Short mmCIF file of C-alpha atoms in Angstrom, two decimals:
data_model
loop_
_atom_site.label_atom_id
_atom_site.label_comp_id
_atom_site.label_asym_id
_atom_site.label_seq_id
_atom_site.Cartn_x
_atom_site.Cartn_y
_atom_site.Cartn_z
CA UNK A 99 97.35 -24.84 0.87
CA UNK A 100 94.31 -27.35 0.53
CA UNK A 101 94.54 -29.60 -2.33
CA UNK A 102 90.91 -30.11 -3.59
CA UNK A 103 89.91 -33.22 -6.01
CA UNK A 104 88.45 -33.69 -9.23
CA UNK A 105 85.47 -35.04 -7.14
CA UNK A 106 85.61 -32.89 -4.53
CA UNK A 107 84.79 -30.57 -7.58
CA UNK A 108 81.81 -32.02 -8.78
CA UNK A 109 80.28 -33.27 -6.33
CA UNK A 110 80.20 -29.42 -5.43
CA UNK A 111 78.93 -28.96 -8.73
CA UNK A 112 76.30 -31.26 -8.98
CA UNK A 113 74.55 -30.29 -5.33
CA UNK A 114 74.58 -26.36 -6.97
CA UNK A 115 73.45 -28.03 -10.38
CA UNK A 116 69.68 -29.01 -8.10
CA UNK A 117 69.39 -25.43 -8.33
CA UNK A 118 69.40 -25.10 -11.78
CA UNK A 119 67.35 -28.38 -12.16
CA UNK A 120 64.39 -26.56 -10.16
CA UNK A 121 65.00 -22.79 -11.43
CA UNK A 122 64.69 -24.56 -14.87
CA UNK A 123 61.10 -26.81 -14.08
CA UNK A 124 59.82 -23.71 -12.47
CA UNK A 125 60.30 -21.19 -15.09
CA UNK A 126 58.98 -23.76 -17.44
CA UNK A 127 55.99 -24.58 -15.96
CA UNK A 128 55.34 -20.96 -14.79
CA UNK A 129 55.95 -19.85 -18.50
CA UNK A 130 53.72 -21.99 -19.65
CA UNK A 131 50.98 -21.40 -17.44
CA UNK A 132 51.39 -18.06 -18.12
CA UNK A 133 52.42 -18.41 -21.70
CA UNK A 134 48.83 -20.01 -22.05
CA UNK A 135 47.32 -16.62 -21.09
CA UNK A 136 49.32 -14.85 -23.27
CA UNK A 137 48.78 -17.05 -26.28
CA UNK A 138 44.80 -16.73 -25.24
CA UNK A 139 45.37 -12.76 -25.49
CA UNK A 140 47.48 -13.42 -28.94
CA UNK A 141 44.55 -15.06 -30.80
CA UNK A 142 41.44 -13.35 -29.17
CA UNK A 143 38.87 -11.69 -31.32
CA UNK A 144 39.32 -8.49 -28.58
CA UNK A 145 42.15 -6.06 -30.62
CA UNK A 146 42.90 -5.07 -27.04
CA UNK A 147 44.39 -7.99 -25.84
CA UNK A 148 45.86 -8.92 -28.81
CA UNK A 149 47.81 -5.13 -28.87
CA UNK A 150 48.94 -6.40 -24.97
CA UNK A 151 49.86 -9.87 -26.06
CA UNK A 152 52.02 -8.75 -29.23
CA UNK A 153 53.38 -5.94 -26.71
CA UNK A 154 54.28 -8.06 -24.37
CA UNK A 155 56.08 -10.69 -26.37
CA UNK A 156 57.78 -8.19 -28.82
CA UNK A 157 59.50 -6.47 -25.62
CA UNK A 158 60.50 -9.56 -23.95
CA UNK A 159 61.61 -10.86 -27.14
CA UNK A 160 63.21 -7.76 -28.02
CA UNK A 161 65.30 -7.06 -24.43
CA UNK A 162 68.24 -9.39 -23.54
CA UNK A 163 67.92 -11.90 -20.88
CA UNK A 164 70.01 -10.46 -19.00
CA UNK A 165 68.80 -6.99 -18.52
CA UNK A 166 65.19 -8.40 -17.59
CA UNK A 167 67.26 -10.20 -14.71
CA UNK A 168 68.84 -6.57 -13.74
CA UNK A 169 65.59 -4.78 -13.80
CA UNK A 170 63.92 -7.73 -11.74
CA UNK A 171 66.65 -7.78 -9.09
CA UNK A 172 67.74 -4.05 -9.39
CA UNK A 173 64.91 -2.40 -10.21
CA UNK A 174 62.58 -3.23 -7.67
CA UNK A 175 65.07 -2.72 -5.41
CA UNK A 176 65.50 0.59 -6.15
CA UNK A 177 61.53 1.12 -5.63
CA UNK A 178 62.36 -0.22 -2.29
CA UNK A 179 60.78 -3.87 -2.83
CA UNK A 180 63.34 -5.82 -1.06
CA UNK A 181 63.58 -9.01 -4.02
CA UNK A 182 65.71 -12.33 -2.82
CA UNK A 183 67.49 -13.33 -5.71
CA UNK A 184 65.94 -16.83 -5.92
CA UNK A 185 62.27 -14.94 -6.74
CA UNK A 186 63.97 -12.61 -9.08
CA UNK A 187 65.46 -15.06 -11.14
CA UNK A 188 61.91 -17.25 -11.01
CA UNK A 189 59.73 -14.52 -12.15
CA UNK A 190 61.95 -12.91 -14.80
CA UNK A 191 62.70 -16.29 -15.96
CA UNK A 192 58.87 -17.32 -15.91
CA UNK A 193 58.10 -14.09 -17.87
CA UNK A 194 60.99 -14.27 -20.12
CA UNK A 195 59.84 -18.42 -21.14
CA UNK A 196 55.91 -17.36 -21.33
CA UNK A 197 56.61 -14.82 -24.22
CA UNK A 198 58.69 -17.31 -26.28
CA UNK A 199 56.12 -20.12 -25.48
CA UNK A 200 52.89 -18.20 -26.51
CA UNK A 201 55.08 -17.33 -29.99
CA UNK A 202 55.96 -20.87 -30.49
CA UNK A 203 52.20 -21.99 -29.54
CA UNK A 204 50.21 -19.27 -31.56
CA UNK A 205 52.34 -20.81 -34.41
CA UNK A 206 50.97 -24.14 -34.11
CA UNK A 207 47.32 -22.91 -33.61
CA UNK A 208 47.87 -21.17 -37.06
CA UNK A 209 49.24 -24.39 -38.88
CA UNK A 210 45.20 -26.01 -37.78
CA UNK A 211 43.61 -25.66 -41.42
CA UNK A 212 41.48 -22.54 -41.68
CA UNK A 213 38.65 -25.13 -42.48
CA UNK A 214 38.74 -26.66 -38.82
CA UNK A 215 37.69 -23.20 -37.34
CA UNK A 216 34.73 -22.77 -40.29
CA UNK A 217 33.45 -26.93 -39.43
CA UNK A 218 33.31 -25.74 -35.72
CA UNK A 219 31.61 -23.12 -36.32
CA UNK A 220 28.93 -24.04 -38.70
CA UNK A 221 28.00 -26.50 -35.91
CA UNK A 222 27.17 -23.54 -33.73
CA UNK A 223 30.75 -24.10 -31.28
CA UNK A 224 31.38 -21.13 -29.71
CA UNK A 225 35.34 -19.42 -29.75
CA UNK A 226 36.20 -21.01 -26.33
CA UNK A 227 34.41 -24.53 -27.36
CA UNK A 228 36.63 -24.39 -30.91
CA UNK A 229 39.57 -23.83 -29.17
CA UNK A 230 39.06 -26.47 -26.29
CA UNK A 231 37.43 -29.50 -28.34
CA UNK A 232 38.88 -28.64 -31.86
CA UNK A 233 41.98 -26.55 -32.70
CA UNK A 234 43.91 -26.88 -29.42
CA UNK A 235 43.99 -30.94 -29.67
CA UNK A 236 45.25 -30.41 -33.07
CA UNK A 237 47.54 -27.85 -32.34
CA UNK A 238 49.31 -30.00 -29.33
CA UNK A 239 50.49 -32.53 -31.34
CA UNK A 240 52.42 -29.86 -33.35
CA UNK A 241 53.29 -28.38 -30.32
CA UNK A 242 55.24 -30.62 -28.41
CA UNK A 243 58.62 -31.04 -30.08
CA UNK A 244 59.38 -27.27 -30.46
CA UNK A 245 58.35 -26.96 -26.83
CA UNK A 246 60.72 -29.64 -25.31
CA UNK A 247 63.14 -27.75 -27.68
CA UNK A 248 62.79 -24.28 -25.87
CA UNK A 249 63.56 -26.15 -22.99
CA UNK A 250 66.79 -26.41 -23.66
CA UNK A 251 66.88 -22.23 -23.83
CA UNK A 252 65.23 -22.14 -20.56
CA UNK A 253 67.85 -24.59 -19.01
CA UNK A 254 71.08 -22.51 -20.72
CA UNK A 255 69.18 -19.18 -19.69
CA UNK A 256 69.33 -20.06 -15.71
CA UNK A 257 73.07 -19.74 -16.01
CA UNK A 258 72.52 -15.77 -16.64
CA UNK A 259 70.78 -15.86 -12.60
CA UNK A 260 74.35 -16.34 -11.18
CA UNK A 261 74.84 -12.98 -12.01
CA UNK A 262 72.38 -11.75 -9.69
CA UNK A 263 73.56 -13.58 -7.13
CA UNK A 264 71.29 -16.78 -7.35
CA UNK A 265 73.69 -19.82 -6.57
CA UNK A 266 72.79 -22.22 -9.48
CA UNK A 267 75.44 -24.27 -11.71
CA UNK A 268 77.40 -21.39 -12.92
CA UNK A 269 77.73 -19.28 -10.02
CA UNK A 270 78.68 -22.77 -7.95
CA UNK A 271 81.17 -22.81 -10.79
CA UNK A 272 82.97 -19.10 -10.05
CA UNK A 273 82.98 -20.16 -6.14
CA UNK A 274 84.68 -22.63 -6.82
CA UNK A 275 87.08 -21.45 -8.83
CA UNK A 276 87.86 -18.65 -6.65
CA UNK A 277 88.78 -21.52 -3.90
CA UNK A 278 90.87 -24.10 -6.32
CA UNK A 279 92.41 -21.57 -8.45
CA UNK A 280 91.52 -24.15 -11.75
CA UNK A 281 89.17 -22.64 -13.81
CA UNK A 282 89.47 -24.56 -17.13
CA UNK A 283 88.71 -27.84 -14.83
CA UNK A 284 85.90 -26.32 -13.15
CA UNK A 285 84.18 -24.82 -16.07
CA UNK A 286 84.90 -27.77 -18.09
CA UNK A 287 83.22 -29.86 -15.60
CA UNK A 288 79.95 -27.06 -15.26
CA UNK A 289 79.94 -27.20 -19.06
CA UNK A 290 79.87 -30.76 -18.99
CA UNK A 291 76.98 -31.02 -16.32
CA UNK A 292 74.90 -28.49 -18.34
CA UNK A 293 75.55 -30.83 -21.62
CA UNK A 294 74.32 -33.32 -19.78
CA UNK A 295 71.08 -31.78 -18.77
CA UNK A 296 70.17 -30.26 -22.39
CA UNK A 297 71.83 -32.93 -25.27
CA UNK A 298 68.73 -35.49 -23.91
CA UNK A 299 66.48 -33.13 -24.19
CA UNK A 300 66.92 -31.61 -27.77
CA UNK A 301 67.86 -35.55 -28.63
CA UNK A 302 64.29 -36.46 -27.65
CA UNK A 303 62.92 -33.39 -29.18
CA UNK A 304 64.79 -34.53 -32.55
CA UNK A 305 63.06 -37.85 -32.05
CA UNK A 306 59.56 -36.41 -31.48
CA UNK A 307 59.60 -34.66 -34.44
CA UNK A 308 60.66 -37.38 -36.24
CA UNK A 309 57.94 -39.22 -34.75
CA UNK A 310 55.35 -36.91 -35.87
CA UNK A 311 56.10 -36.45 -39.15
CA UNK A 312 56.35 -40.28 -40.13
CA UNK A 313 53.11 -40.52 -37.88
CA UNK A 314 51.66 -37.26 -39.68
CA UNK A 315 47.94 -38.48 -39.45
CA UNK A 316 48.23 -41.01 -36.98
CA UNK A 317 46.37 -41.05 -33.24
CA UNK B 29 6.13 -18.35 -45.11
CA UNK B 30 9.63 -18.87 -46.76
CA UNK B 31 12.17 -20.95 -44.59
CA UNK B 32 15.25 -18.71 -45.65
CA UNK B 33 14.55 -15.15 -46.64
CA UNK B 34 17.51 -13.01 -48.17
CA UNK B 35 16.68 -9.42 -49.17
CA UNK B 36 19.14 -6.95 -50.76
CA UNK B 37 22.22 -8.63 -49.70
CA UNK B 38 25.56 -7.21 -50.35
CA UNK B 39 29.11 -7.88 -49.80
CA UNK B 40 32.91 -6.27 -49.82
CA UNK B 41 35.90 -7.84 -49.89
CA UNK B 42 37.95 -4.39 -50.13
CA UNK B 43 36.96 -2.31 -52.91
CA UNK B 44 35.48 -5.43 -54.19
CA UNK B 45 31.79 -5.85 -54.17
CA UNK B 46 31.34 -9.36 -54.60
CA UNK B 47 27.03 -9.54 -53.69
CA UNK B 48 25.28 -6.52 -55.44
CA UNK B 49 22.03 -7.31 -53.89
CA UNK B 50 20.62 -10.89 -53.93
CA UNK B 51 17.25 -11.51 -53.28
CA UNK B 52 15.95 -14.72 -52.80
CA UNK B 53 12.90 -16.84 -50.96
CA UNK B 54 13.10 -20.53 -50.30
CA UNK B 55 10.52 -22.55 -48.84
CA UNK B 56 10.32 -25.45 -46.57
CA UNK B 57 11.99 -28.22 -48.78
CA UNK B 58 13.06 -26.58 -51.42
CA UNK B 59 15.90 -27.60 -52.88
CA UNK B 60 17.66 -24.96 -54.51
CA UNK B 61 20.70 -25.38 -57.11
CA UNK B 62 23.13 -22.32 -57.04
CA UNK B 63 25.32 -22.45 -60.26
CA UNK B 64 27.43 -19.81 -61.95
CA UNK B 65 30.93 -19.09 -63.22
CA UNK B 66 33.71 -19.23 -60.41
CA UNK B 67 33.60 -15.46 -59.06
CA UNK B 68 29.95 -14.96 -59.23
CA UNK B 69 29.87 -14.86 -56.18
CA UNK B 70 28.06 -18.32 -55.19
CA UNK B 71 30.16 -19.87 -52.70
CA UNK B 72 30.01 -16.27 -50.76
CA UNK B 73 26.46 -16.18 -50.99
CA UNK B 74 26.09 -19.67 -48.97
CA UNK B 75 28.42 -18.92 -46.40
CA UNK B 76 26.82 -15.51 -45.95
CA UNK B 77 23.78 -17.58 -44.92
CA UNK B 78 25.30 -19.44 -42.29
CA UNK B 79 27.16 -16.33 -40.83
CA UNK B 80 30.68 -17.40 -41.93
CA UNK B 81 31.10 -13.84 -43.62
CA UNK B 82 29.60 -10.86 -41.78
CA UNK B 83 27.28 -9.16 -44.28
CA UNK B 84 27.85 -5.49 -45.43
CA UNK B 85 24.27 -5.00 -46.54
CA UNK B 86 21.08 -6.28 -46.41
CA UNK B 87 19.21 -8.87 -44.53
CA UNK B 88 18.98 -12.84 -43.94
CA UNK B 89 15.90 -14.03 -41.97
CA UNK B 90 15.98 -17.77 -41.18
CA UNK B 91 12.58 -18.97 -40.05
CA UNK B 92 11.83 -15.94 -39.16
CA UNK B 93 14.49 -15.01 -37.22
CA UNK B 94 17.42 -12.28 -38.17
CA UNK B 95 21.06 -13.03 -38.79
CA UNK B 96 23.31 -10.92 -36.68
CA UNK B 97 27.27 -11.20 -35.82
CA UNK B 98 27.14 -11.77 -32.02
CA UNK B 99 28.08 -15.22 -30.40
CA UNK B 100 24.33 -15.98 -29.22
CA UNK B 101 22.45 -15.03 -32.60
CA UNK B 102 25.12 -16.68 -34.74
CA UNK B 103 24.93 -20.19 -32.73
CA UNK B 104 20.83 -19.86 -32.92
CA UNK B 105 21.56 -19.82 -36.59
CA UNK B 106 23.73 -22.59 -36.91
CA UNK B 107 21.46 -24.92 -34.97
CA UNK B 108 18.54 -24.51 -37.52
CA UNK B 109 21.85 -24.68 -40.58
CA UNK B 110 24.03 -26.88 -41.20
CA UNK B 111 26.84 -26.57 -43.42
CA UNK B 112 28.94 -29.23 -45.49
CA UNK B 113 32.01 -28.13 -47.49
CA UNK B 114 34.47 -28.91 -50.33
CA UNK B 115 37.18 -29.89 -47.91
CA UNK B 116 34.81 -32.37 -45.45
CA UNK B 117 36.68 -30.60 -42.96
CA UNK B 118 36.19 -33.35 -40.47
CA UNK B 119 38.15 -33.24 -37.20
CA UNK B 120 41.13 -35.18 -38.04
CA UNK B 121 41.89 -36.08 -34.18
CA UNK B 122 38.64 -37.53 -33.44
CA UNK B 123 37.10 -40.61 -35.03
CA UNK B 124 34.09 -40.73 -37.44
CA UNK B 125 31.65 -41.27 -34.31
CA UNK B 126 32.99 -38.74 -32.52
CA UNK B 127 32.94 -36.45 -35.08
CA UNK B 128 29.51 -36.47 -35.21
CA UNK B 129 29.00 -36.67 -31.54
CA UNK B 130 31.20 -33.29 -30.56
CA UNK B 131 28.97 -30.35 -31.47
CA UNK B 132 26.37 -32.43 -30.06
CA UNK B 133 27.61 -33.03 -26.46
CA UNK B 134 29.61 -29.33 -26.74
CA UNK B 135 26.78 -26.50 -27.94
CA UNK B 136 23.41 -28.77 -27.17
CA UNK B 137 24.76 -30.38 -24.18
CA UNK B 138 23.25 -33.96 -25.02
CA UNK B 139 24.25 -36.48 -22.95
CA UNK B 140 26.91 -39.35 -24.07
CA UNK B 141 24.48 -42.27 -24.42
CA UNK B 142 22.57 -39.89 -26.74
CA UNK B 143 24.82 -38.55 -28.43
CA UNK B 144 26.39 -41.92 -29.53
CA UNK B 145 22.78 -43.10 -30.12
CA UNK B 146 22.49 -40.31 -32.64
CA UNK B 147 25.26 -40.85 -34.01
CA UNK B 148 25.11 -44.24 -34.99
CA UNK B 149 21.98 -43.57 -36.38
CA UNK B 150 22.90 -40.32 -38.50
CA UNK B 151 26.11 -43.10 -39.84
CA UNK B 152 23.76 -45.67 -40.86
CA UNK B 153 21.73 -43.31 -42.43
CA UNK B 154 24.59 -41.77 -44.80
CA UNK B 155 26.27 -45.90 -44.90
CA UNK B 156 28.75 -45.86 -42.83
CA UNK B 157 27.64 -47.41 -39.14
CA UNK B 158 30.39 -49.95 -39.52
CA UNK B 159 33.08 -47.02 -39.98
CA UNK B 160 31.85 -45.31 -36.53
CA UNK B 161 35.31 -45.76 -34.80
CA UNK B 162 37.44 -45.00 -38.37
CA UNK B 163 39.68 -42.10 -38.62
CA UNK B 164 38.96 -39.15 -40.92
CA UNK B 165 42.27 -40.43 -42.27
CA UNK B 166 41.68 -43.69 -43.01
CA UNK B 167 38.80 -43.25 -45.20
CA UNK B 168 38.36 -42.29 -48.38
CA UNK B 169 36.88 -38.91 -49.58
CA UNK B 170 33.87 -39.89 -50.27
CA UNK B 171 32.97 -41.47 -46.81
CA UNK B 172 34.39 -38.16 -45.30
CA UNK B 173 31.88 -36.38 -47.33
CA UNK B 174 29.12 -38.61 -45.75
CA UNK B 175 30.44 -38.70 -42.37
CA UNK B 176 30.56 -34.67 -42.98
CA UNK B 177 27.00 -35.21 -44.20
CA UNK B 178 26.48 -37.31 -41.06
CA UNK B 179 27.54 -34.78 -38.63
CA UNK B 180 25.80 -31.83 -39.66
CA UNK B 181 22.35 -33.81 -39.33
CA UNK B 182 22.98 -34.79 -36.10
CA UNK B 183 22.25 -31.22 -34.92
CA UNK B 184 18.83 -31.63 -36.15
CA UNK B 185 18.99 -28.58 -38.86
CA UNK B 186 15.75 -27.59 -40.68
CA UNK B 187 18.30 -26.38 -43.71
CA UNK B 188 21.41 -28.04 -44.96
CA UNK B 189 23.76 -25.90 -47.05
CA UNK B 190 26.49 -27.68 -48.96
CA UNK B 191 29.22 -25.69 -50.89
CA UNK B 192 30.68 -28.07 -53.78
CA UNK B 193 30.35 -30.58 -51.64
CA UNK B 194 31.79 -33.36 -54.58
CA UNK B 195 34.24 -30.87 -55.97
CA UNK B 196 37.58 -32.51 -54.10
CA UNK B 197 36.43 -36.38 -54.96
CA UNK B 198 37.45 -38.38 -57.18
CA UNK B 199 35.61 -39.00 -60.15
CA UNK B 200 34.07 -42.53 -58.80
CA UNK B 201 33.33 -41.03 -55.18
CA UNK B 202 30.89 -38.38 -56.41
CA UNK B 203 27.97 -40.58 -56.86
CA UNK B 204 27.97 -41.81 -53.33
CA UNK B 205 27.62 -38.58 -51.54
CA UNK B 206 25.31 -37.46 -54.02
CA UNK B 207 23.04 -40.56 -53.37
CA UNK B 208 22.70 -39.20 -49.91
CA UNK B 209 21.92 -35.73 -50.84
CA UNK B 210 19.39 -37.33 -53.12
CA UNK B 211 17.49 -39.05 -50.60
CA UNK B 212 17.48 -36.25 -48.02
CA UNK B 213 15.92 -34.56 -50.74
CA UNK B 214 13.60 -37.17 -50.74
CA UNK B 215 12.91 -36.93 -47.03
CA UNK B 216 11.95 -33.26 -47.54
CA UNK B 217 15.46 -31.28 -46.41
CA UNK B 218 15.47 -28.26 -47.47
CA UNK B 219 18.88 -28.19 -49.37
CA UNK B 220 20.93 -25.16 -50.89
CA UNK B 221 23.67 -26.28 -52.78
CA UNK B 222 26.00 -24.61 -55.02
CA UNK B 223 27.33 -27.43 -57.76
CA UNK B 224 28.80 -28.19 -61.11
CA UNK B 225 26.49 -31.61 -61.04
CA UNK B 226 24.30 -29.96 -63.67
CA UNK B 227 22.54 -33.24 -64.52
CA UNK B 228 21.98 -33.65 -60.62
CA UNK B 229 20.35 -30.27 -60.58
CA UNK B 230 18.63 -31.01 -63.22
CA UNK B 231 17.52 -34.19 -61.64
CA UNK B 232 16.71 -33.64 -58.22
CA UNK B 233 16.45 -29.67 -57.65
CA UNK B 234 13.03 -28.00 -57.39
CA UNK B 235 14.59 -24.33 -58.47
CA UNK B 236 17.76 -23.52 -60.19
CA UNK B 237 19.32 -20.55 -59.24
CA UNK B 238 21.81 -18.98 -61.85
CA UNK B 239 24.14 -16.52 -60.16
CA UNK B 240 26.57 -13.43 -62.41
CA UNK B 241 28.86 -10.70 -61.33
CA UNK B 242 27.10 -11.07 -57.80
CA UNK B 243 23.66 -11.05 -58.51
CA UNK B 244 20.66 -13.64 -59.13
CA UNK B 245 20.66 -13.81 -63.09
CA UNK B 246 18.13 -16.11 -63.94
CA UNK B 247 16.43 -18.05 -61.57
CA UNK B 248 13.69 -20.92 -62.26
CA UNK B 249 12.75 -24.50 -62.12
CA UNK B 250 15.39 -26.83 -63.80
CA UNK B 251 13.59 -27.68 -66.52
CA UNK B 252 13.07 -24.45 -67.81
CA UNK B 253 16.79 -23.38 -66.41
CA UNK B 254 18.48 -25.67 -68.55
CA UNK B 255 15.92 -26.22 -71.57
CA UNK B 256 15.08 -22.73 -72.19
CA UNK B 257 17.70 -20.30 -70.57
CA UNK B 258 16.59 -16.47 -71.29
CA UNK B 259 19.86 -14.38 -70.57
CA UNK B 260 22.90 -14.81 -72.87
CA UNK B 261 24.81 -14.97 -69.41
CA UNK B 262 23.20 -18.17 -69.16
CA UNK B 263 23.54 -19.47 -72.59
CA UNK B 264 27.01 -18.87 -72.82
CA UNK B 265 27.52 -20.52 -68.82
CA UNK B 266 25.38 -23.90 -70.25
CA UNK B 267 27.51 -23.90 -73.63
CA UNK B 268 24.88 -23.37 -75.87
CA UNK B 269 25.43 -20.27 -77.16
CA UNK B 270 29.24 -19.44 -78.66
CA UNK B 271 30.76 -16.19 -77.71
#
């Protein structure tokens, strides 16, 4: 039988754990581009689009993960849409991180004082204007440390792809295993590579908030 | 012809009527005093005007043209109003100058170099030139008022509409914003103002306008306002009768 290393181990590990590095920037910046739209639909004056926006957030909200990775993979499958597991896992992902972005965002355009919106009005701004020049660069600044927060989610959520097949961190972990027989050392070590990629991140989300509240009012 | 003409204007909150039909004319520099109880219905009244509440009722013509609730006829409005409130509500991100250089670069499209030339001058003329790269945040609330006061000329208004606009300052801050109010007066502004400042109503206002339960009560020049009120509404609101 072949005797396999602690490093030969990781270093198995970490070439998966690029996968989850990129499935994780992706769906970030894909939610948030598209998160952007839906928080535009969330706070328009058009009852429409904010019905569709509240929709769509309440059902991804609402549905596990999981099953919106099934239904991606599966499901179009079924309707004979032949999906590679890579672009499942994207879009659902993308999807999944726009409808908890827009939440945390429309939040933060809420906390701008009521009075902002009146000032930029009286002074003949229209919505788009108000939102571009006035409440958005207000609402940022709130913004950021939740949103470097959710990151972490995105980064833990990737994990779920394996099960479709998508060979990120995780499922790199189950190989593996199946080949050294030594699970607690191999998912100890995955564990310890996906602690590695989140404790920065909430750490400097910590510090950002800190940040902002000692520099409430500063520029 | 009267700058601002409001004819049977009315307005719900809910089952609550809050304006039962206010009627009012004001001229070309007027400057009108609104005072009243809290509730009367004053503060809705002004931002009515300015098309920050949608009116149930009745119509606002502002020289000569019609307030309605779209985008385009709402922004012609606000060009010919401007509005100051209680809270400043200056943009806390952006400094002094800029404050008063947004709107203009944003709705009228004036260039930089303008705009900053405007707003150096609209500064000076409230005081505060040498605060034109200050934060909102680092001065005090009286020199937010002005810069307020600033930015709201810069759009060239013909009308200025300023709801207790000294009501959040401290004691010793009033009398600088009101000093500014007091010369645009001067300059010929037309100003609508709703205020506790009796004596500055008294001093400076050309009509007095006494508002109750949502309607115009009384409504005169400030001498005979004050000296000679005829409802007992008014008495009572001035102190000088005892109920």
């Amino acid at each position: 039988m072949i005797e396999f290393s602690t490093w030969d181990i990781l270093r198995n590990l970490i070439f998966a754990a690029r996968w989850t590095v990129l499935l994780s920037l992706v769906s970030f910046a894909g939610g948030g581009v598209v998160g952007l739209m839906i928080l535009f639909a969330r706070i328009s004056k058009s009852k429409a689009l904010r019905r569709f926006a509240i929709g769509y957030i309440e059902l991804f909200q609402g549905t596990p993960l999981l099953m919106q990775l099934f239904l991606a993979f599966f499901g179009l499958g079924l309707l004979g849409v032949d999906v590679p597991a890579w672009l499942a896992a994207g879009s659902a992902l993308i999807l999944w991180s726009a409808a908890f972005l827009a939440e945390i965002w429309r939040g933060c355009v809420e906390a701008v004082a009521k009075g902002q919106w009146e000032a930029s009005a009286s002074l003949g701004m229209g919505r788009l204007q108000q939102l571009r020049y006035v409440i958005l660069p207000q609402a940022l600044r709130v913004a950021v440390p939740p949103t470097v927060g959710f990151s972490v989610q995105v980064i833990k959520g990737t994990a779920l792809t394996s099960i479709i097949g998508f060979t990120e961190l995780s499922k790199a972990g189950t190989i593996v295993t199946n080949a050294t027989f030594q699970p607690f050392t191999v998912y100890g070590l995955v564990a310890l590579i996906y602690f590695a990629l989140c404790w920065p991140l909430s750490r400097y989300a910590h510090s950002l908030e800190r940040k902002l509240h000692v520099a409430h009012r500063g520029h | 012809m009267s700058l601002i003409a409001v004819t049977e204007l009315k307005k719900r909150f809910g089952a609550n009527e809050v304006l039962k039909g206010i009627n009012l004319d004001i001229m070309p520099g007027e400057v009108i005093a609104i005072i009243g109880k809290s509730g009367s219905g004053k503060s809705t009244f002004l931002r009515c005007i300015n098309g920050l509440e949608t009116v149930d009722e009745g119509s606002i013509l502002v020289a000569g043209a019609q307030l309605l609730p779209d985008e385009v006829h709402l922004k012609a409005l606000r060009l010919k109003v401007g509005m100051i409130f209680q809270q400043f509500n200056l943009f806390p991100h952006l400094s002094a100058g800029r404050n008063v250089m947004l709107s203009q670069m944003v709705v009228k499209k004036t260039g930089k170099a303008q705009a900053e030339a405007m707003a150096r001058r609209q500064l000076e003329r409230v005081g505060l030139a040498h605060k034109f790269d200050a934060y909102p945040d680092e001065l005090s609330g009286g020199q937010q008022q002005r810069v307020a006061i600033a930015r709201a000329l810069a759009m060239e208004p013909i009308a200025l509409l300023c709801d207790e606009i000294t009501s959040a300052l401290d004691p010793e801050l009033v009398a600088e914003v009101l000093a500014v109010v007091r010369e645009l007066a001067a300059e010929g502004m037309t100003l609508m103002m709703v205020t506790h400042e009796m004596k500055f109503a008294r001093d400076v206002c050309s009509r007095v306008v006494f508002m109750h339960e949502g309607r115009v009560h009384e409504v005169g020049p400030p001498e005979e306002v004050f000296s000679a009120p005829k409802t007992v509404e008014l008495q009572r609101f001035l102190g000088h009768g005892h109920a």
